[in-house]
Amino acid sequence: MHILGIVIKNALLALLGNEQKYGYQLKNDFEAATGTAWVLNIGQVYTTLQRLERDGAIVALGQDDDGRSLYELSATGREILSEWLSSAVIRSVSTRDEVTMKVLVASATGVIDPATPISIQRQTAMRVLQEATLARNVAESLADQLHLERLIVLTNAEIRWLDIAEDRLAEAAKARLSDNSSTQEVVDNNNTSITNLGSNS
Amino acid sequence: MSGNPTDGGDPIHEPVVRIDSAVKEHRDGRSIIRALNAVSLDVPAGEMVAVTGKSGSGKSTLLNVVGGLEPLTAGSISVLGEPLVALNRTELSRLRRRTIGFVFQNLNLVPSLTAEENVALPLEFDGAKPVEASRAAKVALDKIRIGELATRFPSELSGGEKQRVAIARAIVGERKVILADEPTAALDDLTSRIVMNLLAELSDDGLTVLVATHDSEFAAYADRVVRLKDGSIEHVSSRPVTPSSPAELLT
């Protein structure tokens, strides 16, 4: 099942954890719990509920006068939910990241100083960070605030990565220069340990 | 706003801080280090600007020259239309006492004085009557929402409280400009947020705030972030005036 499907499925189970609910109630409660950015399609709610009922995770308690179905969590559903909530998500980092590729390609080919894409990306990331900080400070729900905190932390991490990449590439360029140079003095007046690494002749 | 700062100009459009092609050189043994290299920046009333960059990029030097703590090598800086270069030593220190408030990483609070007395100190140095200085100190402490700490000594305050007292001292009286150099460096995350929010509120109230920080997360509280690299402005990022909705920023 697609990752979003897994999240929706388990979120609906959790929302049924304490009381019986109708489909439209689940849609509203989902959005209240998870913030304003994720709007659930009611059709998706009903499809998921049908699937959960088929798998024995929930029980349909019949329809009211308006034809709306009331649902209840089953013991199986509680087990599925508990397993989901108590298992860790293993994250991986893709090497197919566009910003990383720009920096690496620029560095390897020399078509442009990699400091240029780094600088442009950092400026944009800084603006996103400013925007996210302002949005977080005025966001009404805790759910929205926590989503924005995550955006802030990840954008800050990107800026840190750009800083580190810039430093590492500059060191590497300096080391290449001193390797090519026969004179030792080039690096002698610079006492950083990193530069000394480059003068290993 | 074509006005020349010295002829009065338009008081509304005249930037509170005007930095024009500022150059600052330090002598280091036989070599000369250029700490600021042709930096130009106008900061109007009520704006908060964060100056960011790696250590050695010129952040602290920029704040020092704006505060008149160090003279420029070339270029000019005006505060409230007054070119600093035209001021003599006495006028410069009066500007620092009356117009500009400083917040440092090491807070420089006097241990034997209460919070209120520390905040009143700059006004007393400036010749204010103790009773007036004390009244202004209370106003400043209330503005920072730490009025209840007035009678405490620095040793009885947490790190965050001390930093807030230092901010109250920086805004006491009729200050127009706050210069804060790494104000969050010694604070934990939560306290840092409180301090940055305070600085942002002060700028919303009309003060002009320049804050140097190496931390992007805290720089992001500013209206404009100026990134320095080797003494020059590398880039500037401005945030939109109206906040975006969460849905606009999140997918």
Coordinates of C-alpha atoms in Angstrom, one line a residue:
Chain A
M1 CA 0.0 0.0 0.0
H2 CA 1.2 3.5 -0.8
I3 CA 2.7 5.3 2.2
L4 CA -0.1 8.0 2.2
G5 CA -2.6 5.2 2.2
I6 CA -0.9 3.6 5.3
V7 CA -1.0 6.9 7.1
I8 CA -4.7 7.6 6.3
K9 CA -5.6 4.0 7.3
N10 CA -3.9 4.2 10.6
A11 CA -5.0 7.7 11.4
L12 CA -8.7 6.7 10.8
L13 CA -8.1 3.7 13.2
A14 CA -6.7 6.1 15.8
L15 CA -9.6 8.5 15.4
L16 CA -12.0 5.5 16.0
G17 CA -9.9 4.6 19.1
N18 CA -12.2 6.2 21.7
E19 CA -15.6 6.5 20.1
Q20 CA -17.8 5.4 17.2
K21 CA -17.9 7.8 14.3
Y22 CA -19.4 8.5 10.9
G23 CA -17.3 8.9 7.8
Y24 CA -17.7 12.7 7.5
Q25 CA -16.8 13.0 11.2
L26 CA -13.6 11.1 10.5
K27 CA -12.7 13.5 7.7
N28 CA -13.2 16.5 9.9
D29 CA -11.4 15.0 12.9
F30 CA -8.5 14.0 10.6
E31 CA -8.0 17.5 9.4
A32 CA -8.4 19.0 12.9
A33 CA -5.7 16.6 14.2
T34 CA -3.2 16.9 11.4
G35 CA -3.4 20.6 10.4
T36 CA -4.8 22.7 7.6
A37 CA -2.5 21.6 4.8
W38 CA -3.8 18.1 4.4
V39 CA -7.4 18.1 3.1
L40 CA -8.9 14.6 2.9
N41 CA -11.1 13.8 0.0
I42 CA -14.4 12.2 1.4
G43 CA -14.3 9.6 -1.3
Q44 CA -10.9 8.5 -0.1
V45 CA -12.3 8.2 3.5
Y46 CA -15.1 5.9 2.4
T47 CA -12.8 3.8 0.2
T48 CA -10.4 3.4 3.1
L49 CA -13.2 2.6 5.5
Q50 CA -14.5 -0.1 3.2
R51 CA -11.1 -1.7 3.0
L52 CA -10.7 -1.6 6.8
E53 CA -14.1 -3.2 7.2
R54 CA -13.2 -5.9 4.7
D55 CA -9.9 -6.6 6.6
G56 CA -11.8 -6.8 9.9
A57 CA -10.1 -3.8 11.4
I58 CA -13.4 -1.9 11.9
V59 CA -17.0 -2.9 12.2
A60 CA -19.9 -1.1 10.5
L61 CA -22.7 -0.6 13.0
G62 CA -25.5 0.0 10.5
Q63 CA -26.9 3.2 9.0
D64 CA -28.8 6.1 10.5
D65 CA -31.9 7.7 8.9
D66 CA -29.8 9.7 6.5
G67 CA -28.0 6.6 5.3
R68 CA -24.7 7.4 7.1
S69 CA -22.7 4.4 8.4
L70 CA -21.4 4.4 12.0
Y71 CA -18.0 2.6 12.5
E72 CA -16.3 1.1 15.5
L73 CA -12.7 -0.1 16.0
S74 CA -12.3 -3.9 16.3
A75 CA -9.7 -5.8 18.4
T76 CA -7.8 -6.5 15.1
G77 CA -7.9 -2.8 14.2
R78 CA -6.5 -1.9 17.6
E79 CA -3.6 -4.3 17.1
I80 CA -2.8 -3.0 13.6
L81 CA -2.8 0.6 15.0
S82 CA -0.7 -0.3 18.0
E83 CA 1.9 -1.9 15.8
W84 CA 2.0 1.1 13.5
L85 CA 2.4 3.6 16.3
S86 CA 5.1 1.6 18.1
S87 CA 7.3 0.9 15.0
A88 CA 10.0 3.3 13.9
V89 CA 10.2 4.8 10.4
I90 CA 13.7 4.2 8.8
R91 CA 14.6 7.2 6.7
S92 CA 17.0 7.2 3.9
V93 CA 18.7 10.0 2.0
S94 CA 18.5 10.0 -1.8
T95 CA 21.7 10.6 -3.8
R96 CA 19.3 11.9 -6.5
D97 CA 18.9 15.2 -4.7
E98 CA 18.7 18.1 -7.2
V99 CA 20.6 20.7 -5.1
T100 CA 23.4 18.2 -4.3
M101 CA 23.7 17.2 -8.0
K102 CA 24.0 20.9 -9.0
V103 CA 26.8 21.4 -6.5
L104 CA 28.6 18.1 -7.4
V105 CA 28.3 18.7 -11.2
A106 CA 29.6 22.2 -10.9
S107 CA 32.5 21.1 -8.8
A108 CA 33.5 18.2 -11.0
T109 CA 33.3 20.0 -14.3
G110 CA 34.3 23.5 -13.4
V111 CA 31.6 24.9 -15.8
I112 CA 30.8 27.3 -12.9
D113 CA 32.2 27.9 -9.4
P114 CA 30.1 25.6 -7.2
A115 CA 29.9 28.6 -4.7
T116 CA 27.4 30.2 -7.2
P117 CA 24.6 27.5 -7.0
I118 CA 25.4 27.2 -3.2
S119 CA 24.9 30.9 -2.7
I120 CA 21.7 31.1 -4.8
Q121 CA 20.2 28.1 -3.0
R122 CA 21.1 29.5 0.4
Q123 CA 19.5 32.8 -0.3
T124 CA 16.3 31.1 -1.3
A125 CA 16.4 28.7 1.7
M126 CA 16.9 31.7 4.0
R127 CA 13.8 33.4 2.6
V128 CA 11.8 30.2 3.1
L129 CA 13.1 30.1 6.7
Q130 CA 12.0 33.7 7.3
E131 CA 8.6 32.9 5.8
A132 CA 8.2 29.7 7.8
T133 CA 9.2 31.4 11.0
L134 CA 6.6 34.2 10.5
A135 CA 3.9 31.6 9.5
R136 CA 4.7 29.5 12.6
N137 CA 4.5 32.5 14.9
V138 CA 0.9 33.2 13.7
A139 CA -0.3 29.7 13.0
E140 CA -3.4 28.9 15.0
S141 CA -3.3 25.2 15.6
L142 CA -0.5 23.2 17.3
A143 CA -0.6 20.8 14.3
D144 CA 0.2 23.6 11.9
Q145 CA 2.9 24.9 14.2
L146 CA 4.5 21.5 14.4
H147 CA 4.5 21.1 10.6
L148 CA 6.1 24.5 10.3
E149 CA 8.7 23.7 13.0
R150 CA 9.7 20.7 10.8
L151 CA 10.0 22.9 7.8
I152 CA 12.1 25.3 9.8
V153 CA 14.4 22.6 11.1
L154 CA 14.8 21.0 7.7
T155 CA 15.4 24.3 5.9
N156 CA 18.0 25.2 8.5
A157 CA 19.6 21.8 7.9
E158 CA 19.8 22.6 4.2
I159 CA 21.5 25.9 4.9
R160 CA 24.0 24.1 7.2
W161 CA 24.7 21.5 4.5
L162 CA 25.3 24.3 2.0
D163 CA 27.7 26.0 4.4
I164 CA 29.6 22.7 5.0
A165 CA 29.7 21.9 1.2
E166 CA 31.0 25.4 0.5
D167 CA 33.8 24.9 3.1
R168 CA 34.7 21.4 2.0
L169 CA 34.9 22.4 -1.7
A170 CA 37.0 25.4 -0.9
E171 CA 39.4 23.3 1.2
A172 CA 39.6 20.7 -1.6
A173 CA 40.3 23.4 -4.2
K174 CA 43.0 24.9 -1.9
A175 CA 44.5 21.4 -1.4
R176 CA 44.6 20.8 -5.2
L177 CA 46.4 24.2 -5.6
S178 CA 49.0 23.4 -3.1
D179 CA 49.5 19.9 -4.5
N180 CA 50.2 21.5 -7.9
S181 CA 52.6 24.0 -6.4
S182 CA 56.1 23.0 -5.6
T183 CA 56.6 25.7 -3.0
Q184 CA 55.8 24.7 0.5
E185 CA 55.4 28.4 1.6
V186 CA 52.0 28.7 0.1
V187 CA 50.4 26.8 2.9
D188 CA 52.9 27.5 5.7
N189 CA 51.4 30.8 6.8
N190 CA 48.0 29.2 7.2
N191 CA 47.9 27.2 10.4
T192 CA 44.6 25.5 10.0
S193 CA 44.8 21.7 10.3
I194 CA 42.6 21.4 7.2
T195 CA 45.1 23.2 5.0
N196 CA 47.9 21.2 6.5
L197 CA 46.2 18.1 5.2
G198 CA 46.7 19.4 1.7
S199 CA 50.4 19.9 2.1
N200 CA 51.2 16.2 2.6
S201 CA 54.1 16.1 0.2
Chain B
M1 CA 14.3 60.8 -0.1
S2 CA 17.0 62.3 -2.2
G3 CA 17.9 64.2 0.9
N4 CA 21.4 64.7 2.0
P5 CA 21.6 63.3 5.6
T6 CA 23.2 66.5 6.8
D7 CA 20.5 68.9 5.6
G8 CA 17.8 67.3 7.5
G9 CA 16.2 65.4 4.7
D10 CA 12.7 63.9 5.0
P11 CA 12.5 62.6 8.5
I12 CA 10.0 59.9 7.5
H13 CA 11.9 58.4 4.6
E14 CA 15.4 59.0 5.9
P15 CA 16.8 55.6 6.9
V16 CA 17.6 55.5 10.6
V17 CA 20.9 53.7 9.8
R18 CA 22.6 54.5 6.5
I19 CA 25.7 52.5 5.6
D20 CA 27.4 53.8 2.5
S21 CA 30.3 51.9 0.9
A22 CA 31.7 51.1 4.4
V23 CA 35.3 49.8 4.4
K24 CA 37.1 48.7 7.6
E25 CA 40.6 47.5 7.6
H26 CA 42.5 46.0 10.6
R27 CA 46.3 45.8 10.7
D28 CA 47.5 42.3 11.6
G29 CA 51.3 42.4 11.9
R30 CA 52.6 43.4 8.5
S31 CA 49.4 42.5 6.6
I32 CA 46.2 44.4 6.4
I33 CA 42.9 42.6 6.8
R34 CA 39.8 44.0 5.2
A35 CA 37.0 43.2 7.6
L36 CA 34.4 45.2 5.7
N37 CA 34.6 45.7 1.9
A38 CA 32.3 48.4 0.5
V39 CA 29.2 47.4 2.4
S40 CA 26.1 49.6 1.7
L41 CA 22.8 49.1 3.6
D42 CA 19.9 51.4 4.5
V43 CA 17.8 50.4 7.5
P44 CA 14.5 52.3 8.0
A45 CA 12.8 52.8 11.3
G46 CA 11.0 49.7 12.6
E47 CA 13.0 47.3 10.5
M48 CA 14.8 44.3 12.0
V49 CA 17.8 43.2 10.0
A50 CA 19.9 40.1 10.8
V51 CA 23.5 40.1 9.8
T52 CA 24.7 36.6 9.3
G53 CA 27.7 34.8 7.9
K54 CA 30.6 32.6 9.2
S55 CA 32.9 33.8 11.9
G56 CA 35.3 36.3 10.4
S57 CA 32.8 37.4 7.8
G58 CA 32.5 40.9 9.3
K59 CA 29.2 40.7 11.3
S60 CA 30.6 42.0 14.6
T61 CA 32.7 44.7 12.8
L62 CA 29.6 45.9 11.0
L63 CA 27.7 46.4 14.3
N64 CA 30.7 48.0 15.9
V65 CA 31.1 50.6 13.2
V66 CA 27.4 51.4 13.2
G67 CA 27.6 51.8 17.0
G68 CA 30.6 54.2 16.6
L69 CA 32.8 51.8 18.6
E70 CA 35.3 51.7 15.8
P71 CA 35.9 54.3 13.0
L72 CA 35.6 53.4 9.4
T73 CA 38.6 53.2 7.1
A74 CA 36.6 54.6 4.2
G75 CA 32.9 55.2 3.3
S76 CA 30.3 56.6 5.7
I77 CA 27.7 55.7 8.3
S78 CA 24.9 57.9 9.4
V79 CA 22.6 57.3 12.3
L80 CA 19.4 59.4 12.3
G81 CA 20.9 61.5 9.6
E82 CA 24.1 62.3 11.5
P83 CA 27.3 61.1 9.8
L84 CA 29.4 59.5 12.5
V85 CA 32.6 60.8 11.0
A86 CA 31.5 64.4 11.8
L87 CA 31.0 63.7 15.5
N88 CA 33.7 64.4 18.0
R89 CA 34.4 62.0 20.9
T90 CA 31.9 63.6 23.2
E91 CA 29.1 63.7 20.6
L92 CA 29.8 60.1 19.7
S93 CA 29.5 58.9 23.2
R94 CA 26.3 60.9 23.7
L95 CA 24.9 59.2 20.6
R96 CA 25.8 55.8 22.1
R97 CA 24.2 56.7 25.4
R98 CA 21.0 58.2 24.1
T99 CA 20.2 56.8 20.7
I100 CA 21.9 53.4 20.4
G101 CA 21.4 50.4 22.7
F102 CA 23.8 47.6 22.7
V103 CA 23.2 43.9 23.6
F104 CA 26.2 41.7 23.8
Q105 CA 26.7 37.9 24.2
N106 CA 28.4 38.5 27.5
L107 CA 25.8 40.7 29.1
N108 CA 28.0 43.1 31.1
L109 CA 25.5 43.4 34.0
V110 CA 26.9 44.9 37.2
P111 CA 26.7 42.1 39.8
S112 CA 26.3 44.5 42.8
L113 CA 23.3 46.3 41.2
T114 CA 19.7 45.1 40.9
A115 CA 18.1 44.5 37.5
E116 CA 16.4 48.0 37.7
E117 CA 19.6 49.7 38.7
N118 CA 21.5 48.0 35.8
V119 CA 18.8 49.2 33.4
A120 CA 18.9 52.7 34.8
L121 CA 22.7 52.9 34.6
P122 CA 23.0 54.3 31.0
L123 CA 20.6 57.2 31.8
E124 CA 22.5 58.0 35.0
F125 CA 25.8 58.1 33.1
D126 CA 24.0 60.5 30.8
G127 CA 23.2 62.8 33.7
A128 CA 19.6 61.9 34.3
K129 CA 18.2 62.4 37.9
P130 CA 18.2 59.0 39.7
V131 CA 14.4 59.2 40.2
E132 CA 13.9 59.8 36.5
A133 CA 16.3 57.1 35.5
S134 CA 14.6 54.7 37.9
R135 CA 11.2 55.5 36.4
A136 CA 12.5 54.9 32.8
A137 CA 14.1 51.7 33.9
K138 CA 10.7 50.4 35.2
V139 CA 9.1 51.3 31.9
A140 CA 11.8 49.4 30.0
L141 CA 11.5 46.3 32.3
D142 CA 7.7 46.3 31.9
K143 CA 8.1 46.6 28.1
I144 CA 10.2 43.4 28.1
R145 CA 7.6 41.9 30.5
I146 CA 10.1 41.3 33.4
G147 CA 8.9 44.1 35.7
E148 CA 8.7 41.5 38.5
L149 CA 12.5 41.0 38.3
A150 CA 13.3 44.7 39.1
T151 CA 14.7 44.1 42.6
R152 CA 16.7 40.9 41.7
F153 CA 20.5 40.9 41.4
P154 CA 22.1 39.3 38.4
S155 CA 23.2 36.3 40.5
E156 CA 19.5 35.6 41.2
L157 CA 18.5 35.5 37.5
S158 CA 18.6 32.7 34.9
G159 CA 20.6 33.2 31.7
G160 CA 17.5 34.1 29.7
E161 CA 16.4 36.6 32.4
K162 CA 19.8 38.2 32.4
Q163 CA 19.6 38.6 28.6
R164 CA 16.2 40.2 28.9
V165 CA 17.5 42.6 31.5
A166 CA 20.3 43.5 29.1
I167 CA 17.7 44.1 26.4
A168 CA 15.8 46.3 28.8
R169 CA 19.0 48.3 29.4
A170 CA 19.5 48.6 25.7
I171 CA 16.0 50.2 25.1
V172 CA 15.9 52.3 28.2
G173 CA 15.0 56.0 27.6
E174 CA 14.5 57.2 24.0
R175 CA 16.7 54.8 22.1
K176 CA 16.0 54.4 18.4
V177 CA 18.5 51.7 17.4
I178 CA 19.3 48.4 19.0
L179 CA 22.6 46.6 18.1
A180 CA 22.7 43.0 19.3
D181 CA 25.8 40.9 18.7
E182 CA 25.1 37.2 19.0
P183 CA 22.5 37.7 21.7
T184 CA 21.4 34.1 21.7
A185 CA 24.9 32.5 21.7
A186 CA 24.8 31.6 25.4
L187 CA 21.1 30.7 25.6
D188 CA 19.2 27.4 25.0
D189 CA 16.7 27.1 22.1
L190 CA 13.6 28.1 23.9
T191 CA 15.1 31.2 25.6
S192 CA 16.7 32.2 22.3
R193 CA 13.3 32.2 20.7
I194 CA 12.0 34.4 23.5
V195 CA 14.9 36.8 22.9
M196 CA 14.4 36.9 19.1
N197 CA 10.7 37.4 19.5
L198 CA 11.3 40.3 21.8
L199 CA 13.7 42.0 19.4
A200 CA 11.1 41.5 16.6
E201 CA 8.4 43.1 18.8
L202 CA 10.6 46.0 19.5
S203 CA 11.1 46.6 15.8
D204 CA 7.4 46.3 15.3
D205 CA 7.1 49.1 17.9
G206 CA 9.3 51.3 15.7
L207 CA 12.8 50.6 16.9
T208 CA 15.5 49.8 14.3
V209 CA 17.2 46.5 15.2
L210 CA 20.4 45.1 13.8
V211 CA 21.3 41.7 15.1
A212 CA 24.4 39.7 14.3
T213 CA 24.0 35.9 14.5
H214 CA 25.7 32.9 12.9
D215 CA 22.5 30.9 13.4
S216 CA 20.2 30.9 10.4
E217 CA 17.2 29.8 12.5
F218 CA 17.4 32.9 14.7
A219 CA 18.4 35.2 11.8
A220 CA 15.0 34.1 10.3
Y221 CA 13.1 36.2 12.8
A222 CA 14.3 39.4 11.0
D223 CA 12.5 41.2 8.2
R224 CA 15.7 41.1 6.2
V225 CA 18.7 38.8 6.4
V226 CA 22.0 40.1 5.1
R227 CA 24.6 37.5 4.6
L228 CA 28.2 38.6 4.7
K229 CA 31.1 36.8 3.1
D230 CA 34.7 38.0 3.5
G231 CA 33.5 41.5 4.5
S232 CA 31.1 41.9 1.5
I233 CA 27.3 41.4 1.3
E234 CA 26.9 38.0 -0.4
H235 CA 23.1 38.1 -0.5
V236 CA 20.0 39.7 1.1
S237 CA 16.7 37.9 1.6
S238 CA 13.5 39.7 2.6
R239 CA 10.4 38.0 3.8
P240 CA 6.9 38.9 2.5
V241 CA 5.0 41.4 4.6
T242 CA 2.0 39.2 5.1
P243 CA 2.4 35.8 6.6
S244 CA 1.9 32.8 4.3
S245 CA -0.7 30.2 5.3
P246 CA 0.6 26.8 6.4
A247 CA -1.0 25.3 3.2
E248 CA 1.1 27.7 1.0
L249 CA 4.4 26.5 2.6
L250 CA 3.6 22.8 3.2
T251 CA 2.7 20.1 0.8

